Amino acid sequence: MNRREFMGKAAATTALSMVAPMASFSKQRESQLKLAFIGVGARGAGQLSVALQRKDVVITAVCDIDRDALTNAQELVKKAGQKTPVAYGKGELDYKNLLEKEDVDGVIISTPWTWHTKMAVDAMKAGKATGLEVAGAFSIEECWDLVEAYESTNTPFMILENVCYRRDVMAVLGMVRENLFGEIVHLQGGYEHDLRAVKFNNGKQLYGGGVEFGDKGYSEAKWRTQHSVSRNGELYPTHGLGPAGLYINNNRGNRFVSLTSTASKARGLHDYIVNHPNGGANHPNANIEFKLGDIVNTMIKCANGESIMLTHDTSLPRPYSLGFRVQGTKGLWMDINNSIHIEGKSRPHEWENADNYMKKYDHPLWKKHENDTQGAGHGGMDFFVLHAFVEALKQGKEMPLDVYDCVSWSSVTCLSEQSIARGSEPQEFPDFTNGKWVHRKPIFGFDDAF
Ligand SMILES: NC(=O)c1ccc[n+]([C@@H]2O[C@H](COP(=O)([O-])OP(=O)(O)OC[C@H]3O[C@@H](n4cnc5c(N)ncnc54)[C@H](O)[C@@H]3O)[C@@H](O)[C@H]2O)c1
């Protein structure tokens, strides 16, 4: 048993004290933060635009290996009235030069998944507060790398899981905390998003127009699709699991203990290629055998007895949904039908429209910042996730979604792959907090600060 395995097994009995923020980060910062963006493709450029709306942030450096993306990012910054940021794009490792040379307070990393851990670890080691896009880590080893980089440097780290800031998700957090649903028993969520026109395009545009991917694809088709070719697991757990984790105080009095995953057959991507006007049965990509099951269901068991069901569903025709369900001893909420049922309040066996509850429990952050969310992506939640990173850093406070959140969510991917490969065998989560989960207290979303 190596040290990491030992730490995982021994966790419940070896609670350590909390990691204290490093002195230089715990002080309040100047009113303007200097940020750099690493990866300025579709997502990075979108979040760069959100950052450029803020008066308390200047963007002094950008990094991307794609010349067009880099130029576009520089133009965005200039158009916003700031100085042209220094550009880094001379190869895949040029981000290291940015980290070494640029005097920035923080970096936002929005690169393809396989780069996330390497870049975040290097950024923390360089002492730059690190905001990392989802999905985070892709192996248990990478999860430990993130934890160890954080614990050895105390550099602030935040996983930028924007769905935790969705308006209804935050309102429901208030309902959970007021015990509206009673004791929480079961949760559901997932990523149910028809990504076929994201995984394939014509190499020139973000969505659709062809069935190309890899070197012939554009944006996510360049890299994301290959994961569907070679991996069978819950590839994108954080949008569903972030909110679910908050509802049950994951890593803060509770934790994920084990999971089982089951994958359906894989048909959707092949059918898409064959039936696409620019594809067909004779297209070379029609010969590819996709490993990723069209529907992957994962069941997580938590230390305090709750179950969480996650669904990954990105290869079949369907409307978008994250499929949330929060259920306790007194009732439940489901987002798909925007409905609530509370025993004693709702008519027996009938749904109530959730609108009145959502108004009553609207989160103070949303009330305060509703106007600031205009133009921010994903219905405004993209504003809040960046806001939280910036405000926590400025105020020298703990990041609200931290490295332990990141790795407990991300580890689902490789654990689910292992489970599926072994006939849905249960897999144990390591305790990445090394026992600290027992005493840590929830910090997310208690006021209107961030
Ligand atoms: N939170 C959300 O709602 C949300 C939405 C979309 C994407 N994402 C996440 O954002 C990340 C990026 O996705 P995207 O849609 O922008 O993909 P993208 O392909 O459009 O952009 C990725 C960019 O990273 C650049 N890149 C690749 N390797 C690099 C390296 N070594 N150094 C510097 N730059 C490098 C690419 O050239 C590209 O411009 C992914 O992790 C994705 O899952 C999150």
Coordinates of C-alpha atoms and ligand atoms in Angstrom, one line a residue:
M1 CA 0.0 0.0 0.0
N2 CA 1.6 3.3 -1.0
R3 CA 1.5 6.5 1.0
R4 CA -1.5 7.8 -0.9
E5 CA -3.5 4.6 -0.5
F6 CA -2.5 4.6 3.2
M7 CA -3.6 8.1 3.6
G8 CA -6.9 7.2 2.0
K9 CA -7.5 4.2 4.2
A10 CA -6.4 5.9 7.4
A11 CA -8.3 9.0 6.7
A12 CA -11.2 8.6 9.1
T13 CA -8.9 8.3 12.1
T14 CA -6.3 10.9 11.3
A15 CA -8.0 14.2 11.1
L16 CA -5.4 17.0 10.6
S17 CA -5.9 20.7 11.1
M18 CA -7.1 22.8 8.2
V19 CA -4.7 24.2 5.8
A20 CA -4.1 27.9 6.7
P21 CA -4.0 30.4 3.8
M22 CA -0.4 31.4 3.0
A23 CA 0.4 34.8 4.6
S24 CA 0.9 36.6 1.3
F25 CA -2.5 35.4 0.1
S26 CA -4.4 36.0 3.3
K27 CA -4.0 39.7 3.3
Q28 CA -6.4 41.9 1.4
R29 CA -5.3 42.8 -2.1
E30 CA -5.1 46.0 -4.0
S31 CA -8.4 47.0 -5.5
Q32 CA -7.3 45.8 -9.0
L33 CA -6.1 42.3 -9.5
K34 CA -3.8 41.3 -12.4
L35 CA -5.0 38.2 -14.1
A36 CA -3.7 36.0 -16.9
F37 CA -5.8 33.6 -19.0
I38 CA -4.3 30.3 -20.1
G39 CA -6.4 28.8 -22.9
V40 CA -8.6 31.4 -24.7
G41 CA -10.7 29.2 -27.0
A42 CA -14.5 29.2 -26.7
R43 CA -14.7 29.1 -22.9
G44 CA -11.6 31.0 -22.1
A45 CA -12.6 33.9 -24.4
G46 CA -16.1 33.9 -22.9
Q47 CA -14.8 34.2 -19.4
L48 CA -12.2 36.7 -20.5
S49 CA -15.1 38.9 -21.7
V50 CA -16.8 38.5 -18.3
A51 CA -13.6 39.5 -16.5
L52 CA -13.3 42.6 -18.8
Q53 CA -16.6 43.9 -17.5
R54 CA -15.1 44.2 -14.0
K55 CA -13.3 47.4 -12.8
D56 CA -11.3 45.4 -10.3
V57 CA -9.5 43.2 -12.8
V58 CA -6.8 43.9 -15.4
I59 CA -5.7 41.2 -17.9
T60 CA -2.0 41.5 -18.4
A61 CA -1.2 38.2 -20.1
V62 CA -2.9 35.6 -22.3
C63 CA -1.7 32.2 -23.5
D64 CA -2.9 29.9 -26.2
I65 CA -1.2 27.7 -28.8
D66 CA -3.7 28.7 -31.4
R67 CA -2.6 32.0 -33.1
D68 CA -6.2 33.1 -33.9
A69 CA -7.4 32.5 -30.4
L70 CA -4.5 34.4 -29.0
T71 CA -5.0 37.4 -31.3
N72 CA -8.7 37.4 -30.6
A73 CA -8.0 37.5 -26.8
Q74 CA -5.6 40.4 -27.2
E75 CA -8.2 42.3 -29.3
L76 CA -10.9 41.7 -26.6
V77 CA -8.6 43.2 -24.0
K78 CA -7.7 46.2 -26.1
K79 CA -11.3 46.8 -27.1
A80 CA -12.1 46.9 -23.4
G81 CA -9.7 49.8 -23.0
Q82 CA -6.8 47.9 -21.4
K83 CA -3.2 47.7 -22.5
T84 CA -2.5 44.8 -25.0
P85 CA -1.7 41.8 -22.8
V86 CA 1.6 40.0 -23.3
A87 CA 1.0 36.9 -25.5
Y88 CA 2.4 33.4 -24.9
G89 CA 1.9 30.9 -27.6
K90 CA 5.2 29.4 -28.6
G91 CA 4.3 25.8 -28.1
E92 CA 2.4 23.7 -25.5
L93 CA 4.7 24.5 -22.6
D94 CA 4.9 28.3 -23.1
Y95 CA 2.4 28.7 -20.3
K96 CA 5.4 27.9 -18.0
N97 CA 7.1 31.0 -19.2
L98 CA 4.0 33.1 -18.5
L99 CA 4.0 31.7 -15.0
E100 CA 7.7 32.4 -14.5
K101 CA 7.8 35.9 -16.0
E102 CA 4.5 37.5 -15.4
D103 CA 3.7 39.3 -12.2
V104 CA 0.1 38.3 -12.0
D105 CA -2.1 37.6 -8.9
G106 CA -4.0 34.8 -10.6
V107 CA -4.5 32.7 -13.6
I108 CA -7.6 31.3 -15.2
I109 CA -7.1 28.0 -17.0
S110 CA -9.5 27.0 -19.7
T111 CA -7.6 24.4 -21.7
P112 CA -8.5 20.9 -22.8
W113 CA -8.9 18.4 -19.9
T114 CA -5.6 16.7 -20.2
W115 CA -3.8 19.9 -19.5
H116 CA -5.8 20.9 -16.4
T117 CA -3.7 19.2 -13.7
K118 CA -0.3 20.0 -15.1
M119 CA -1.1 23.6 -15.6
A120 CA -2.9 24.0 -12.2
V121 CA 0.0 22.3 -10.3
D122 CA 2.5 24.5 -12.1
A123 CA 0.5 27.6 -11.4
M124 CA 0.1 26.9 -7.7
K125 CA 3.8 26.1 -7.5
A126 CA 4.5 29.5 -9.2
G127 CA 2.4 31.1 -6.5
K128 CA -0.4 32.3 -8.8
A129 CA -3.9 31.9 -7.4
T130 CA -5.4 29.3 -9.7
G131 CA -8.9 29.2 -11.2
L132 CA -9.4 26.0 -13.0
E133 CA -12.2 25.2 -15.5
V134 CA -14.1 21.9 -15.1
A135 CA -13.4 18.9 -15.4
G136 CA -10.2 19.1 -13.3
A137 CA -8.3 15.8 -13.0
F138 CA -8.3 12.6 -15.0
S139 CA -6.7 10.1 -12.7
I140 CA -6.4 9.4 -9.0
E141 CA -2.7 10.2 -9.3
E142 CA -3.6 13.6 -10.8
C143 CA -6.1 14.3 -8.0
W144 CA -3.3 13.7 -5.5
D145 CA -1.0 15.9 -7.5
L146 CA -3.5 18.8 -7.1
V147 CA -4.0 18.2 -3.4
E148 CA -0.3 18.0 -2.8
A149 CA 0.5 21.1 -4.8
Y150 CA -2.2 23.0 -2.9
E151 CA -1.2 21.7 0.6
S152 CA 2.5 22.3 0.0
T153 CA 2.1 25.9 -1.4
N154 CA -1.2 27.1 0.1
T155 CA -1.7 29.0 -3.1
P156 CA -5.4 29.7 -3.4
F157 CA -7.1 27.3 -5.8
M158 CA -10.7 27.3 -7.1
I159 CA -12.5 24.9 -9.4
L160 CA -14.7 27.1 -11.5
E161 CA -17.8 25.0 -11.4
N162 CA -20.4 27.6 -12.6
V163 CA -23.5 25.4 -12.1
C164 CA -23.1 25.8 -8.3
Y165 CA -24.1 29.4 -9.0
R166 CA -27.2 28.6 -11.1
R167 CA -30.1 30.6 -9.7
D168 CA -32.4 27.7 -8.9
V169 CA -29.5 25.6 -7.6
M170 CA -28.6 28.4 -5.1
A171 CA -32.3 28.9 -4.1
V172 CA -32.6 25.1 -3.5
L173 CA -29.4 25.3 -1.3
G174 CA -31.3 27.7 0.9
M175 CA -34.3 25.4 1.0
V176 CA -32.0 22.5 2.0
R177 CA -30.4 24.5 4.7
E178 CA -33.8 25.5 6.1
N179 CA -34.8 21.9 6.1
L180 CA -37.7 22.3 3.7
F181 CA -37.1 18.8 2.3
G182 CA -36.3 17.3 5.7
E183 CA -33.3 15.1 6.0
I184 CA -31.7 14.7 2.6
V185 CA -31.8 11.1 1.4
H186 CA -31.2 11.0 -2.4
L187 CA -29.9 13.4 -5.1
Q188 CA -29.7 13.3 -8.8
G189 CA -28.0 15.3 -11.4
G190 CA -25.9 14.9 -14.5
Y191 CA -24.8 16.2 -17.8
E192 CA -27.6 15.5 -20.3
H193 CA -26.6 17.6 -23.3
D194 CA -26.7 16.6 -26.9
L195 CA -23.0 17.3 -27.8
R196 CA -23.0 15.6 -31.2
A197 CA -22.6 18.9 -33.0
V198 CA -19.9 19.9 -30.6
K199 CA -18.0 16.6 -30.9
F200 CA -18.2 16.9 -34.7
N201 CA -17.9 19.9 -37.0
N202 CA -16.4 20.9 -40.3
G203 CA -13.2 22.2 -38.8
K204 CA -14.3 25.8 -39.3
Q205 CA -17.1 26.5 -36.9
L206 CA -18.0 25.7 -33.3
Y207 CA -21.2 23.7 -34.0
G208 CA -21.9 21.1 -36.6
G209 CA -21.5 21.5 -40.4
G210 CA -19.7 18.1 -40.6
V211 CA -18.5 15.0 -38.9
E212 CA -14.8 15.8 -38.4
F213 CA -12.9 15.7 -35.2
G214 CA -9.2 15.6 -34.0
D215 CA -6.9 17.5 -36.3
K216 CA -9.7 18.1 -38.8
G217 CA -12.1 19.4 -36.1
Y218 CA -12.5 22.9 -34.5
S219 CA -12.6 23.9 -30.8
E220 CA -13.8 21.0 -28.6
A221 CA -14.0 18.6 -31.6
K222 CA -10.2 18.8 -31.7
W223 CA -9.8 17.1 -28.3
R224 CA -13.1 16.2 -26.6
T225 CA -14.3 13.7 -29.1
Q226 CA -11.2 11.5 -28.6
H227 CA -12.3 10.9 -25.0
S228 CA -15.5 9.3 -26.5
V229 CA -13.4 7.1 -28.7
S230 CA -11.1 5.7 -26.0
R231 CA -12.9 6.1 -22.7
N232 CA -16.1 4.6 -21.1
G233 CA -17.0 6.4 -18.0
E234 CA -18.6 9.5 -16.4
L235 CA -16.6 12.0 -18.4
Y236 CA -18.1 15.2 -17.1
P237 CA -19.2 14.8 -13.5
T238 CA -18.9 18.3 -12.1
H239 CA -22.0 20.1 -13.3
G240 CA -24.2 17.5 -11.7
L241 CA -22.0 16.7 -8.7
G242 CA -21.1 20.3 -7.7
P243 CA -24.5 21.2 -6.5
A244 CA -25.2 17.8 -5.2
G245 CA -22.0 18.0 -3.2
L246 CA -23.0 21.3 -1.7
Y247 CA -26.4 20.0 -0.7
I248 CA -24.9 17.2 1.4
N249 CA -21.8 19.1 2.7
N250 CA -19.3 17.0 0.8
N251 CA -15.9 17.2 2.4
R252 CA -17.4 19.2 5.2
G253 CA -19.0 16.8 7.5
N254 CA -19.8 14.2 4.8
R255 CA -18.0 12.7 1.9
F256 CA -18.4 10.4 -1.2
V257 CA -17.4 6.9 -0.1
S258 CA -17.9 4.6 -3.1
L259 CA -19.5 4.4 -6.5
T260 CA -20.8 2.0 -9.1
S261 CA -21.2 2.9 -12.8
T262 CA -23.0 1.2 -15.6
A263 CA -22.7 2.2 -19.3
S264 CA -25.2 1.5 -22.0
K265 CA -24.2 0.5 -25.5
A266 CA -22.7 3.1 -27.8
R267 CA -24.8 4.0 -30.8
G268 CA -25.4 7.7 -31.0
L269 CA -22.1 9.0 -32.4
H270 CA -21.9 6.4 -35.1
D271 CA -25.5 7.0 -36.1
Y272 CA -24.8 10.8 -36.3
I273 CA -21.8 10.3 -38.6
V274 CA -23.7 7.9 -40.9
N275 CA -26.8 10.0 -41.1
H276 CA -25.1 13.4 -41.4
P277 CA -25.3 15.0 -44.9
N278 CA -21.5 15.5 -44.9
G279 CA -20.9 12.1 -43.4
G280 CA -22.4 8.8 -44.6
A281 CA -21.7 5.1 -44.3
N282 CA -18.5 5.5 -46.4
H283 CA -17.0 8.3 -44.4
P284 CA -13.8 7.1 -42.7
N285 CA -15.2 8.1 -39.2
A286 CA -18.1 5.7 -39.8
N287 CA -15.6 2.9 -39.0
I288 CA -14.7 4.2 -35.6
E289 CA -15.9 2.2 -32.6
F290 CA -16.8 4.6 -29.9
K291 CA -16.0 3.3 -26.4
L292 CA -18.2 5.7 -24.5
G293 CA -21.6 4.3 -23.7
D294 CA -24.4 6.7 -24.8
I295 CA -25.8 6.7 -21.2
V296 CA -23.5 6.3 -18.2
N297 CA -25.2 6.1 -14.9
T298 CA -23.2 6.4 -11.7
M299 CA -24.5 5.8 -8.2
I300 CA -22.5 7.3 -5.4
K301 CA -22.9 6.4 -1.7
C302 CA -22.1 9.0 0.9
A303 CA -20.7 8.7 4.4
N304 CA -23.9 10.0 5.9
G305 CA -26.0 7.5 4.0
E306 CA -27.3 9.6 1.0
S307 CA -27.2 8.2 -2.5
I308 CA -26.4 10.4 -5.6
M309 CA -27.2 9.3 -9.1
L310 CA -25.3 11.0 -11.9
T311 CA -26.1 10.6 -15.6
H312 CA -23.8 11.4 -18.5
D313 CA -25.8 11.6 -21.7
T314 CA -24.1 13.5 -24.5
S315 CA -24.3 11.3 -27.7
L316 CA -28.1 11.0 -28.3
P317 CA -30.7 13.6 -29.5
R318 CA -32.3 15.3 -26.5
P319 CA -33.0 18.7 -25.1
Y320 CA -30.5 20.1 -22.5
S321 CA -31.0 19.2 -18.9
L322 CA -28.9 18.7 -15.8
G323 CA -31.7 16.5 -14.3
F324 CA -31.5 17.7 -10.7
R325 CA -33.5 16.0 -8.0
V326 CA -33.2 16.7 -4.3
Q327 CA -35.2 14.5 -2.1
G328 CA -35.6 14.2 1.6
T329 CA -37.9 12.9 4.3
K330 CA -40.4 15.7 3.8
G331 CA -40.4 16.2 0.0
L332 CA -38.5 16.9 -3.1
W333 CA -37.5 19.3 -5.9
M334 CA -37.0 18.3 -9.6
D335 CA -35.7 20.8 -12.1
I336 CA -37.0 19.0 -15.2
N337 CA -40.6 19.8 -14.4
N338 CA -39.8 22.9 -12.2
S339 CA -41.7 21.3 -9.4
I340 CA -41.7 20.8 -5.7
H341 CA -43.7 18.5 -3.5
I342 CA -43.6 19.1 0.3
E343 CA -45.6 16.9 2.6
G344 CA -48.1 18.9 4.6
K345 CA -47.8 21.9 2.2
S346 CA -48.5 20.5 -1.2
R347 CA -51.7 18.6 -2.1
P348 CA -51.1 14.9 -1.4
H349 CA -49.4 13.1 -4.4
E350 CA -49.3 16.3 -6.5
W351 CA -46.6 18.6 -7.8
E352 CA -46.5 22.3 -7.0
N353 CA -44.9 24.7 -9.5
A354 CA -41.6 25.7 -8.0
D355 CA -41.7 29.4 -9.0
N356 CA -43.0 30.7 -5.7
Y357 CA -40.4 28.8 -3.8
M358 CA -37.7 30.0 -6.1
K359 CA -38.8 33.6 -5.5
K360 CA -39.0 33.2 -1.7
Y361 CA -35.6 31.5 -1.5
D362 CA -33.8 33.6 -4.2
H363 CA -30.2 33.7 -3.0
P364 CA -28.9 37.1 -1.7
L365 CA -26.0 37.0 -4.2
W366 CA -28.5 36.8 -7.1
K367 CA -30.6 39.6 -5.6
K368 CA -27.6 41.8 -5.2
H369 CA -25.9 41.1 -8.6
E370 CA -28.8 40.4 -10.9
N371 CA -27.9 43.4 -13.1
D372 CA -24.2 42.4 -13.2
T373 CA -25.1 39.1 -14.8
Q374 CA -26.3 40.7 -18.0
G375 CA -24.2 39.4 -20.9
A376 CA -22.5 36.7 -18.8
G377 CA -22.9 33.2 -20.2
H378 CA -25.1 30.3 -19.0
G379 CA -27.9 32.5 -17.8
G380 CA -25.6 34.6 -15.6
M381 CA -23.9 31.9 -13.6
D382 CA -20.6 32.6 -15.4
F383 CA -20.5 36.0 -13.7
F384 CA -20.8 34.5 -10.2
V385 CA -18.1 31.9 -10.6
L386 CA -15.5 34.5 -11.7
H387 CA -16.8 37.0 -9.1
A388 CA -16.2 34.4 -6.4
F389 CA -12.6 33.8 -7.5
V390 CA -11.8 37.5 -7.7
E391 CA -13.6 38.5 -4.5
A392 CA -12.1 35.6 -2.4
L393 CA -8.7 36.5 -3.7
K394 CA -9.1 40.3 -3.1
Q395 CA -10.5 39.7 0.4
G396 CA -7.9 37.0 1.4
K397 CA -10.7 34.5 2.1
E398 CA -10.9 30.8 1.4
M399 CA -12.0 29.9 -2.1
P400 CA -15.6 28.7 -1.9
L401 CA -15.1 25.7 -4.2
D402 CA -11.7 24.3 -3.3
V403 CA -9.1 21.7 -4.3
Y404 CA -11.0 19.0 -2.3
D405 CA -14.2 19.7 -4.1
C406 CA -12.3 19.6 -7.4
V407 CA -10.7 16.2 -6.8
S408 CA -13.7 14.5 -5.2
W409 CA -15.8 15.5 -8.2
S410 CA -13.1 14.7 -10.8
S411 CA -12.1 11.4 -9.3
V412 CA -15.6 10.1 -10.3
T413 CA -14.4 10.0 -13.9
C414 CA -11.6 7.4 -13.5
L415 CA -13.4 5.6 -10.7
S416 CA -16.4 5.2 -13.0
E417 CA -14.2 3.9 -15.8
Q418 CA -12.8 1.3 -13.5
S419 CA -16.2 0.3 -12.3
I420 CA -17.5 -0.1 -15.8
A421 CA -14.5 -2.0 -16.9
R422 CA -15.0 -4.4 -14.0
G423 CA -18.7 -5.2 -14.6
S424 CA -20.1 -2.3 -12.4
E425 CA -17.9 -3.3 -9.5
P426 CA -18.0 -0.8 -6.6
Q427 CA -15.0 1.6 -6.3
E428 CA -13.9 3.4 -3.2
F429 CA -13.1 7.1 -3.2
P430 CA -9.8 8.0 -1.6
D431 CA -10.3 10.5 1.3
F432 CA -8.4 13.4 -0.3
T433 CA -8.9 15.5 2.8
N434 CA -7.0 13.0 4.9
G435 CA -9.7 13.0 7.6
K436 CA -10.3 16.8 7.6
W437 CA -13.8 16.2 6.2
V438 CA -15.0 15.2 9.7
H439 CA -14.4 18.7 11.1
R440 CA -14.5 21.1 8.2
K441 CA -17.5 23.4 8.1
P442 CA -19.6 24.4 5.0
I443 CA -18.6 27.9 3.6
F444 CA -20.3 28.1 0.3
G445 CA -23.0 30.7 -0.3
F446 CA -23.9 31.9 3.2
D447 CA -24.1 35.6 2.3
D448 CA -24.1 38.0 -0.6
A449 CA -20.3 38.6 -0.6
F450 CA -19.4 35.8 -3.1
Ligands
LIG1 N1 -18.1 25.6 -17.2 C1 -18.6 25.6 -18.3 O1 -19.8 25.9 -18.5 C2 -17.8 25.3 -19.5 C3 -18.3 25.5 -20.8 C4 -17.5 25.1 -21.9 C5 -16.3 24.6 -21.7 N2 -15.8 24.4 -20.4 C6 -14.5 23.8 -20.2 O2 -13.5 24.7 -20.6 C7 -12.4 24.1 -21.1 C8 -12.0 24.6 -22.5 O3 -13.1 24.3 -23.3 P1 -13.3 25.1 -24.6 O4 -14.8 24.9 -25.0 O5 -12.9 26.5 -24.5 O6 -12.4 24.4 -25.7 P2 -11.6 25.0 -26.9 O7 -11.0 23.9 -27.6 O8 -12.5 26.0 -27.6 O9 -10.5 25.9 -26.2 C9 -9.3 25.3 -25.6 C10 -8.2 26.3 -25.9 O10 -7.0 25.8 -25.3 C11 -5.9 26.0 -26.2 N3 -4.8 25.1 -25.8 C12 -4.7 23.7 -25.9 N4 -3.5 23.3 -25.4 C13 -2.9 24.4 -24.9 C14 -1.6 24.6 -24.3 N5 -0.8 23.6 -24.0 N6 -1.3 25.9 -23.9 C15 -2.1 26.9 -24.1 N7 -3.3 26.8 -24.8 C16 -3.7 25.5 -25.1 C17 -6.5 25.6 -27.5 O11 -5.7 26.1 -28.6 C18 -7.9 26.3 -27.4 O12 -7.8 27.6 -27.9 C19 -12.7 22.6 -21.0 O13 -12.2 22.1 -19.8 C20 -14.2 22.6 -21.0 O14 -14.7 21.4 -20.4 C21 -16.6 24.7 -19.4

